[in-house]
Amino acid sequence: EAGVAQSPRYKIIEKRQSVAFWCNPISGHATLYWYQQILGQGPKLLIQFQNNGVVDDSQLPKDRFSAERLKGVDSTLKIQPAKLEDSAVYLCASSSRQGNGTEAFFGQGTRLTVV
Amino acid sequence: DAKTTQPPSMDCAEGRAANLPCNHSTISGNEYVYWYRQIHSQGPQYIIHGLKNNETNEMASLIITEDRKSSTLILPHATLRDTAVYYCIVRVASSILTGGGNKLTFGTGTQLKVEL
């Protein structure tokens, strides 16, 4: 089966600019996650969707970050305006259902550099 | 979710077994132990998970102590391609009824380096 697709792979922007990342999960996967991974650290969950509803966005900096999953399939994550500390890899993951024993499949990520 | 403790780095000779320890002394009865790995410039990859019993699949074996306060991931014949950061994660069972997230809380993991 095709994996989780993300684009772009790399993005360089200046601080205060805006940027958007796109994710296409594995077909049929209802749950979609966005993680932020700062260099040298493990990934940190930003937001989780179940179909097109938000399950957990407690660690999403809502003053500058937003995410949507309008039709319960693709998702976009936006940062506006970007700060230097937003430089990180943004990972999208999906899983087929809630409950235990459900592994999450990750995309390759988008590496964002804010200068 | 319970916190885990892993050594920051380990080395292993190619062809040998790699044994990666994880301490999770505050684990609760309904928390599972999951292992993921992240090869450089890629997203994390699921390896294995378990609750009480030892588990084995085509990638690895998971040994959980009887008191469940620690576990060991075993790669029986490590290859150069197993060089990666390995994350041990404990996660509470969730369900649609509880609205639980299934989220994975990553620590800093163990950097495993497999050498010739």
JSON list of N, CA and C in Angstrom, two decimals, chain B residues 34-64:
[
{"chain": "B", "resi": 34, "resn": "TYR", "atom": "N", "xyz": [5.46, 0.33, 23.57]},
{"chain": "B", "resi": 34, "resn": "TYR", "atom": "CA", "xyz": [5.65, 0.40, 22.12]},
{"chain": "B", "resi": 34, "resn": "TYR", "atom": "C", "xyz": [7.11, 0.74, 21.82]},
{"chain": "B", "resi": 35, "resn": "TRP", "atom": "N", "xyz": [7.58, 0.22, 20.71]},
{"chain": "B", "resi": 35, "resn": "TRP", "atom": "CA", "xyz": [8.90, 0.59, 20.21]},
{"chain": "B", "resi": 35, "resn": "TRP", "atom": "C", "xyz": [8.76, 1.08, 18.77]},
{"chain": "B", "resi": 36, "resn": "TYR", "atom": "N", "xyz": [9.38, 2.22, 18.51]},
{"chain": "B", "resi": 36, "resn": "TYR", "atom": "CA", "xyz": [9.51, 2.77, 17.17]},
{"chain": "B", "resi": 36, "resn": "TYR", "atom": "C", "xyz": [10.99, 3.05, 16.93]},
{"chain": "B", "resi": 37, "resn": "ARG", "atom": "N", "xyz": [11.36, 3.15, 15.67]},
{"chain": "B", "resi": 37, "resn": "ARG", "atom": "CA", "xyz": [12.71, 3.59, 15.35]},
{"chain": "B", "resi": 37, "resn": "ARG", "atom": "C", "xyz": [12.65, 4.64, 14.26]},
{"chain": "B", "resi": 38, "resn": "GLN", "atom": "N", "xyz": [13.69, 5.46, 14.20]},
{"chain": "B", "resi": 38, "resn": "GLN", "atom": "CA", "xyz": [13.76, 6.52, 13.21]},
{"chain": "B", "resi": 38, "resn": "GLN", "atom": "C", "xyz": [15.14, 6.51, 12.58]},
{"chain": "B", "resi": 39, "resn": "ILE", "atom": "N", "xyz": [15.16, 6.10, 11.34]},
{"chain": "B", "resi": 39, "resn": "ILE", "atom": "CA", "xyz": [16.38, 6.14, 10.56]},
{"chain": "B", "resi": 39, "resn": "ILE", "atom": "C", "xyz": [16.57, 7.57, 10.07]},
{"chain": "B", "resi": 40, "resn": "HIS", "atom": "N", "xyz": [17.82, 7.97, 9.94]},
{"chain": "B", "resi": 40, "resn": "HIS", "atom": "CA", "xyz": [18.14, 9.36, 9.59]},
{"chain": "B", "resi": 40, "resn": "HIS", "atom": "C", "xyz": [17.35, 9.86, 8.38]},
{"chain": "B", "resi": 41, "resn": "SER", "atom": "N", "xyz": [16.73, 11.03, 8.57]},
{"chain": "B", "resi": 41, "resn": "SER", "atom": "CA", "xyz": [15.98, 11.72, 7.51]},
{"chain": "B", "resi": 41, "resn": "SER", "atom": "C", "xyz": [14.69, 10.99, 7.11]},
{"chain": "B", "resi": 42, "resn": "GLN", "atom": "N", "xyz": [14.23, 10.10, 7.95]},
{"chain": "B", "resi": 42, "resn": "GLN", "atom": "CA", "xyz": [12.96, 9.44, 7.69]},
{"chain": "B", "resi": 42, "resn": "GLN", "atom": "C", "xyz": [12.02, 9.63, 8.88]},
{"chain": "B", "resi": 43, "resn": "GLY", "atom": "N", "xyz": [10.75, 9.33, 8.67]},
{"chain": "B", "resi": 43, "resn": "GLY", "atom": "CA", "xyz": [9.80, 9.36, 9.77]},
{"chain": "B", "resi": 43, "resn": "GLY", "atom": "C", "xyz": [9.94, 8.12, 10.65]},
{"chain": "B", "resi": 44, "resn": "PRO", "atom": "N", "xyz": [9.44, 8.17, 11.87]},
{"chain": "B", "resi": 44, "resn": "PRO", "atom": "CA", "xyz": [9.50, 6.99, 12.75]},
{"chain": "B", "resi": 44, "resn": "PRO", "atom": "C", "xyz": [8.77, 5.80, 12.14]},
{"chain": "B", "resi": 45, "resn": "GLN", "atom": "N", "xyz": [9.25, 4.62, 12.49]},
{"chain": "B", "resi": 45, "resn": "GLN", "atom": "CA", "xyz": [8.70, 3.36, 11.96]},
{"chain": "B", "resi": 45, "resn": "GLN", "atom": "C", "xyz": [8.34, 2.47, 13.13]},
{"chain": "B", "resi": 46, "resn": "TYR", "atom": "N", "xyz": [7.13, 1.95, 13.12]},
{"chain": "B", "resi": 46, "resn": "TYR", "atom": "CA", "xyz": [6.69, 1.03, 14.17]},
{"chain": "B", "resi": 46, "resn": "TYR", "atom": "C", "xyz": [7.51, -0.26, 14.13]},
{"chain": "B", "resi": 47, "resn": "ILE", "atom": "N", "xyz": [7.87, -0.76, 15.32]},
{"chain": "B", "resi": 47, "resn": "ILE", "atom": "CA", "xyz": [8.58, -2.03, 15.39]},
{"chain": "B", "resi": 47, "resn": "ILE", "atom": "C", "xyz": [7.72, -3.10, 16.04]},
{"chain": "B", "resi": 48, "resn": "ILE", "atom": "N", "xyz": [7.28, -2.87, 17.26]},
{"chain": "B", "resi": 48, "resn": "ILE", "atom": "CA", "xyz": [6.60, -3.90, 18.03]},
{"chain": "B", "resi": 48, "resn": "ILE", "atom": "C", "xyz": [5.94, -3.27, 19.24]},
{"chain": "B", "resi": 49, "resn": "HIS", "atom": "N", "xyz": [4.98, -3.96, 19.84]},
{"chain": "B", "resi": 49, "resn": "HIS", "atom": "CA", "xyz": [4.41, -3.50, 21.09]},
{"chain": "B", "resi": 49, "resn": "HIS", "atom": "C", "xyz": [3.95, -4.69, 21.91]},
{"chain": "B", "resi": 50, "resn": "GLY", "atom": "N", "xyz": [3.75, -4.48, 23.23]},
{"chain": "B", "resi": 50, "resn": "GLY", "atom": "CA", "xyz": [3.28, -5.55, 24.10]},
{"chain": "B", "resi": 50, "resn": "GLY", "atom": "C", "xyz": [2.73, -5.00, 25.40]},
{"chain": "B", "resi": 51, "resn": "LEU", "atom": "N", "xyz": [2.00, -5.85, 26.10]},
{"chain": "B", "resi": 51, "resn": "LEU", "atom": "CA", "xyz": [1.41, -5.47, 27.39]},
{"chain": "B", "resi": 51, "resn": "LEU", "atom": "C", "xyz": [2.10, -6.20, 28.55]},
{"chain": "B", "resi": 52, "resn": "LYS", "atom": "N", "xyz": [2.03, -7.50, 28.54]},
{"chain": "B", "resi": 52, "resn": "LYS", "atom": "CA", "xyz": [2.64, -8.29, 29.62]},
{"chain": "B", "resi": 52, "resn": "LYS", "atom": "C", "xyz": [3.57, -9.36, 29.06]},
{"chain": "B", "resi": 53, "resn": "ASN", "atom": "N", "xyz": [3.09, -10.03, 28.04]},
{"chain": "B", "resi": 53, "resn": "ASN", "atom": "CA", "xyz": [3.83, -11.17, 27.52]},
{"chain": "B", "resi": 53, "resn": "ASN", "atom": "C", "xyz": [4.93, -10.73, 26.56]},
{"chain": "B", "resi": 54, "resn": "ASN", "atom": "N", "xyz": [5.92, -11.55, 26.42]},
{"chain": "B", "resi": 54, "resn": "ASN", "atom": "CA", "xyz": [6.95, -11.29, 25.43]},
{"chain": "B", "resi": 54, "resn": "ASN", "atom": "C", "xyz": [6.34, -11.41, 24.04]},
{"chain": "B", "resi": 55, "resn": "GLU", "atom": "N", "xyz": [6.83, -10.60, 23.13]},
{"chain": "B", "resi": 55, "resn": "GLU", "atom": "CA", "xyz": [6.31, -10.59, 21.78]},
{"chain": "B", "resi": 55, "resn": "GLU", "atom": "C", "xyz": [7.46, -10.71, 20.79]},
{"chain": "B", "resi": 56, "resn": "THR", "atom": "N", "xyz": [7.15, -11.31, 19.65]},
{"chain": "B", "resi": 56, "resn": "THR", "atom": "CA", "xyz": [8.15, -11.44, 18.58]},
{"chain": "B", "resi": 56, "resn": "THR", "atom": "C", "xyz": [7.46, -11.23, 17.25]},
{"chain": "B", "resi": 57, "resn": "ASN", "atom": "N", "xyz": [8.12, -10.50, 16.37]},
{"chain": "B", "resi": 57, "resn": "ASN", "atom": "CA", "xyz": [7.65, -10.42, 14.99]},
{"chain": "B", "resi": 57, "resn": "ASN", "atom": "C", "xyz": [8.87, -10.50, 14.08]},
{"chain": "B", "resi": 58, "resn": "GLU", "atom": "N", "xyz": [8.66, -10.20, 12.81]},
{"chain": "B", "resi": 58, "resn": "GLU", "atom": "CA", "xyz": [9.74, -10.38, 11.84]},
{"chain": "B", "resi": 58, "resn": "GLU", "atom": "C", "xyz": [10.88, -9.38, 12.04]},
{"chain": "B", "resi": 59, "resn": "MET", "atom": "N", "xyz": [10.64, -8.32, 12.78]},
{"chain": "B", "resi": 59, "resn": "MET", "atom": "CA", "xyz": [11.67, -7.32, 12.98]},
{"chain": "B", "resi": 59, "resn": "MET", "atom": "C", "xyz": [12.45, -7.52, 14.27]},
{"chain": "B", "resi": 60, "resn": "ALA", "atom": "N", "xyz": [11.75, -7.88, 15.35]},
{"chain": "B", "resi": 60, "resn": "ALA", "atom": "CA", "xyz": [12.39, -7.86, 16.66]},
{"chain": "B", "resi": 60, "resn": "ALA", "atom": "C", "xyz": [11.61, -8.69, 17.67]},
{"chain": "B", "resi": 61, "resn": "SER", "atom": "N", "xyz": [12.21, -8.79, 18.86]},
{"chain": "B", "resi": 61, "resn": "SER", "atom": "CA", "xyz": [11.53, -9.40, 20.00]},
{"chain": "B", "resi": 61, "resn": "SER", "atom": "C", "xyz": [11.45, -8.37, 21.12]},
{"chain": "B", "resi": 62, "resn": "LEU", "atom": "N", "xyz": [10.39, -8.44, 21.89]},
{"chain": "B", "resi": 62, "resn": "LEU", "atom": "CA", "xyz": [10.19, -7.55, 23.02]},
{"chain": "B", "resi": 62, "resn": "LEU", "atom": "C", "xyz": [10.06, -8.39, 24.28]},
{"chain": "B", "resi": 63, "resn": "ILE", "atom": "N", "xyz": [10.96, -8.14, 25.22]},
{"chain": "B", "resi": 63, "resn": "ILE", "atom": "CA", "xyz": [10.93, -8.85, 26.50]},
{"chain": "B", "resi": 63, "resn": "ILE", "atom": "C", "xyz": [10.51, -7.87, 27.58]},
{"chain": "B", "resi": 64, "resn": "ILE", "atom": "N", "xyz": [9.42, -8.16, 28.26]},
{"chain": "B", "resi": 64, "resn": "ILE", "atom": "CA", "xyz": [8.92, -7.30, 29.32]},
{"chain": "B", "resi": 64, "resn": "ILE", "atom": "C", "xyz": [9.08, -8.04, 30.64]}
]
